[in-house]
Short mmCIF file of C-alpha atoms in Angstrom, two decimals:
data_model
loop_
_atom_site.label_atom_id
_atom_site.label_comp_id
_atom_site.label_asym_id
_atom_site.label_seq_id
_atom_site.Cartn_x
_atom_site.Cartn_y
_atom_site.Cartn_z
CA MET T 1 0.00 0.00 0.00
CA ILE T 2 1.27 3.45 -0.88
CA ASP T 3 0.33 6.92 0.34
CA LEU T 4 -1.03 9.90 -1.59
CA TYR T 5 2.40 11.49 -2.00
CA THR T 6 3.85 8.36 -3.62
CA THR T 7 0.73 8.12 -5.78
CA ASP T 8 1.29 11.71 -6.90
CA VAL T 9 4.91 10.96 -7.83
CA LEU T 10 3.93 7.81 -9.73
CA ASP T 11 1.19 9.69 -11.58
CA GLN T 12 3.75 12.21 -12.76
CA ILE T 13 6.37 9.73 -13.98
CA THR T 14 4.42 6.73 -15.27
CA GLU T 15 2.57 8.12 -18.29
CA GLY T 16 3.01 5.66 -21.15
CA THR T 17 4.62 3.00 -18.97
CA ARG T 18 3.42 -0.13 -17.24
CA LEU T 19 4.59 1.10 -13.85
CA PRO T 20 1.88 0.82 -11.19
CA ARG T 21 -0.18 3.85 -10.26
CA ALA T 22 -3.60 4.73 -8.87
CA GLY T 23 -6.28 2.73 -10.64
CA PHE T 24 -4.09 -0.38 -11.03
CA PRO T 25 -5.16 -3.43 -8.98
CA ASN T 26 -2.00 -3.03 -6.91
CA PRO T 27 -0.70 -1.14 -5.14
CA LYS T 28 -3.64 0.20 -3.18
CA VAL T 29 -3.57 3.80 -1.99
CA VAL T 30 -3.91 4.71 1.69
CA VAL T 31 -5.79 8.02 1.87
CA THR T 32 -5.01 9.79 5.15
CA GLY T 33 -6.52 12.97 6.50
CA GLY T 34 -3.22 14.85 6.69
CA LEU T 35 -2.21 14.25 3.09
CA ARG T 36 -5.78 14.75 1.90
CA ARG T 37 -5.79 18.21 3.54
CA MET T 38 -2.40 19.04 2.05
CA TYR T 39 -3.51 18.21 -1.50
CA ALA T 40 -6.86 19.97 -1.03
CA SER T 41 -5.04 23.12 0.14
CA ARG T 42 -3.09 23.05 -3.13
CA GLY T 43 -6.32 22.90 -5.12
CA TRP T 44 -5.80 19.31 -6.26
CA GLU T 45 -9.38 18.13 -5.67
CA ASP T 46 -9.40 16.30 -9.03
CA PHE T 47 -6.35 14.26 -7.96
CA LEU T 48 -8.00 13.46 -4.63
CA ALA T 49 -11.30 12.42 -6.25
CA ARG T 50 -9.55 10.21 -8.79
CA THR T 51 -7.28 8.64 -6.17
CA ALA T 52 -9.96 8.18 -3.52
CA ARG T 53 -11.98 5.97 -5.87
CA ASP T 54 -9.36 3.26 -5.48
CA GLY T 55 -8.14 4.34 -2.06
CA VAL T 56 -8.47 2.89 1.41
CA ALA T 57 -8.73 4.92 4.61
CA ALA T 58 -5.99 4.15 7.15
CA ARG T 59 -8.54 2.48 9.44
CA GLY T 60 -9.43 0.12 6.57
CA VAL T 61 -5.91 -1.16 5.88
CA PRO T 62 -5.92 -4.98 6.19
CA SER T 63 -3.80 -6.40 9.01
CA ASP T 64 -1.67 -8.38 6.55
CA ALA T 65 -0.93 -5.41 4.26
CA VAL T 66 2.54 -4.24 3.33
CA GLU T 67 2.39 -0.50 3.60
CA MET T 68 4.60 2.45 3.02
CA LEU T 69 5.33 4.34 6.20
CA ARG T 70 6.81 7.78 6.38
CA ARG T 71 7.27 9.99 9.42
CA SER T 72 4.51 12.39 8.37
CA LEU T 73 1.95 9.56 8.50
CA ILE T 74 2.44 8.58 12.15
CA GLY T 75 -0.31 10.88 13.49
CA ASP T 76 -2.89 9.82 10.91
CA TYR T 77 -2.04 6.14 11.32
CA ALA T 78 -2.11 6.31 15.14
CA ARG T 79 -5.51 8.06 15.14
CA ALA T 80 -6.85 5.32 12.85
CA GLY T 81 -5.48 2.56 15.11
CA LEU T 82 -2.96 1.52 12.48
CA VAL T 83 0.06 1.09 14.74
CA PRO T 84 3.08 -1.23 14.64
CA THR T 85 2.92 -4.56 16.46
CA THR T 86 5.31 -7.43 17.15
CA ARG T 87 4.01 -9.05 13.93
CA ASP T 88 5.33 -6.14 11.84
CA ALA T 89 8.67 -5.50 10.20
CA PHE T 90 10.03 -2.04 9.49
CA ASN T 91 12.57 -1.55 6.75
CA LEU T 92 14.38 1.75 6.47
CA SER T 93 14.94 2.29 2.75
CA MET T 94 16.97 5.48 3.12
CA ARG T 95 20.58 5.77 4.18
CA ARG T 96 21.09 5.32 7.93
CA GLY T 97 22.36 8.89 8.34
CA TYR T 98 18.76 10.11 8.32
CA LEU T 99 18.18 8.32 11.63
CA SER T 100 20.47 10.78 13.40
CA THR T 101 17.83 13.49 12.94
CA PRO T 102 14.99 13.64 15.49
CA TYR T 103 12.38 13.64 12.69
CA TYR T 104 13.39 10.22 11.35
CA ALA T 105 14.50 8.82 14.70
CA GLU T 106 10.89 9.21 15.87
CA LEU T 107 9.70 6.95 13.06
CA LEU T 108 12.20 4.24 14.01
CA GLU T 109 11.36 4.57 17.70
CA TRP T 110 7.62 4.27 16.96
CA CYS T 111 8.26 0.88 15.38
CA ARG T 112 10.91 -0.19 17.88
CA SER T 113 8.65 0.59 20.86
CA ALA T 114 6.15 -1.97 19.52
CA TRP T 115 8.92 -4.57 19.13
CA ALA T 116 8.49 -4.61 15.36
CA GLU T 117 11.37 -6.22 13.49
CA ILE T 118 13.79 -3.56 12.19
CA ALA T 119 15.80 -3.96 8.97
CA TYR T 120 18.00 -1.66 6.92
CA LEU T 121 17.98 -2.00 3.16
CA HIS T 122 19.00 1.18 1.37
CA SER T 123 16.83 1.07 -1.73
CA SER T 124 16.00 4.71 -2.33
CA GLY T 125 17.81 7.44 -4.21
CA HIS T 126 18.73 9.12 -0.95
CA ALA T 127 22.49 8.97 -1.33
CA ALA T 128 24.85 10.95 0.80
CA PRO T 129 26.00 14.28 -0.71
CA ALA T 130 29.60 13.00 -0.87
CA ASP T 131 28.45 10.00 -2.93
CA LEU T 132 26.50 12.25 -5.29
CA ARG T 133 29.52 14.54 -5.71
CA ALA T 134 31.70 11.49 -6.52
CA LEU T 135 29.18 10.33 -9.13
CA ALA T 136 28.95 13.81 -10.69
CA THR T 137 32.75 13.96 -10.89
CA ALA T 138 33.01 10.46 -12.36
CA VAL T 139 30.58 11.27 -15.18
CA ALA T 140 31.90 14.84 -15.63
CA ALA T 141 28.46 16.33 -14.98
CA LYS T 142 28.00 19.90 -16.17
CA ALA T 143 25.17 20.39 -13.66
CA VAL T 144 23.90 18.56 -10.60
CA ILE T 145 20.24 18.96 -9.69
CA PRO T 146 19.39 17.43 -6.31
CA VAL T 147 15.77 16.27 -6.35
CA HIS T 148 15.56 16.95 -2.67
CA GLY T 149 17.78 16.59 0.33
CA GLU T 150 19.32 18.33 3.23
CA ASN T 151 22.49 20.36 3.71
CA TRP T 152 23.22 21.10 0.06
CA ASN T 153 24.55 24.55 0.87
CA SER T 154 27.03 23.21 3.41
CA ALA T 155 27.80 19.86 1.80
CA ALA T 156 28.25 20.87 -1.84
CA THR T 157 31.82 21.95 -2.51
CA ASP T 158 31.29 22.63 -6.21
CA VAL T 159 28.41 25.06 -5.69
CA GLU T 160 28.58 26.46 -9.24
CA ARG T 161 27.50 23.09 -10.67
CA VAL T 162 24.66 22.53 -8.19
CA ARG T 163 21.36 23.87 -9.53
CA ARG T 164 18.59 24.08 -6.93
CA LEU T 165 15.05 24.25 -8.29
CA ALA T 166 12.00 25.38 -6.36
CA ASP T 167 9.04 22.99 -6.16
CA GLY T 168 7.41 22.92 -9.57
CA GLU T 169 10.15 24.99 -11.21
CA THR T 170 10.93 23.88 -14.77
CA TRP T 171 14.49 23.74 -16.01
CA THR T 172 15.42 23.22 -19.63
CA ILE T 173 18.64 21.31 -20.18
CA PRO T 174 20.99 23.56 -22.19
#
């Protein structure tokens, strides 16, 4: 099960592909109050209506579901009674460095306090800035555009090549 944010991302990148998205039999979309309010405040009622057709409220998530969990969902999940148990496993898909921040440490502690199994399998694109700089150097990148991340101002040594875009800002490759 995926959340509205992940559904939004998939909607934007899957046109013309067979990648799963809202409306496919799987994955199912968990529609939470917090993310619903966020998208409504942006005027995305059409996205919400389309997604909600195939969505499941957090309180309706089956007990055997595999679901995406992000820190921002803890409040909505807890209010719906969707909390970790000893039968659950939590896999952190980002690099472990994120756990040193209170925001992400709270997510891990929420699962740990319920004695859920904890695993670490870095499967996301959340590489460390040093690793991204090494990749950019290895391929002789003319520009580096971080999709998102923290500490780019302090961590990027080649600031001229780093191009930061605002949310929704379009950039045409020269």
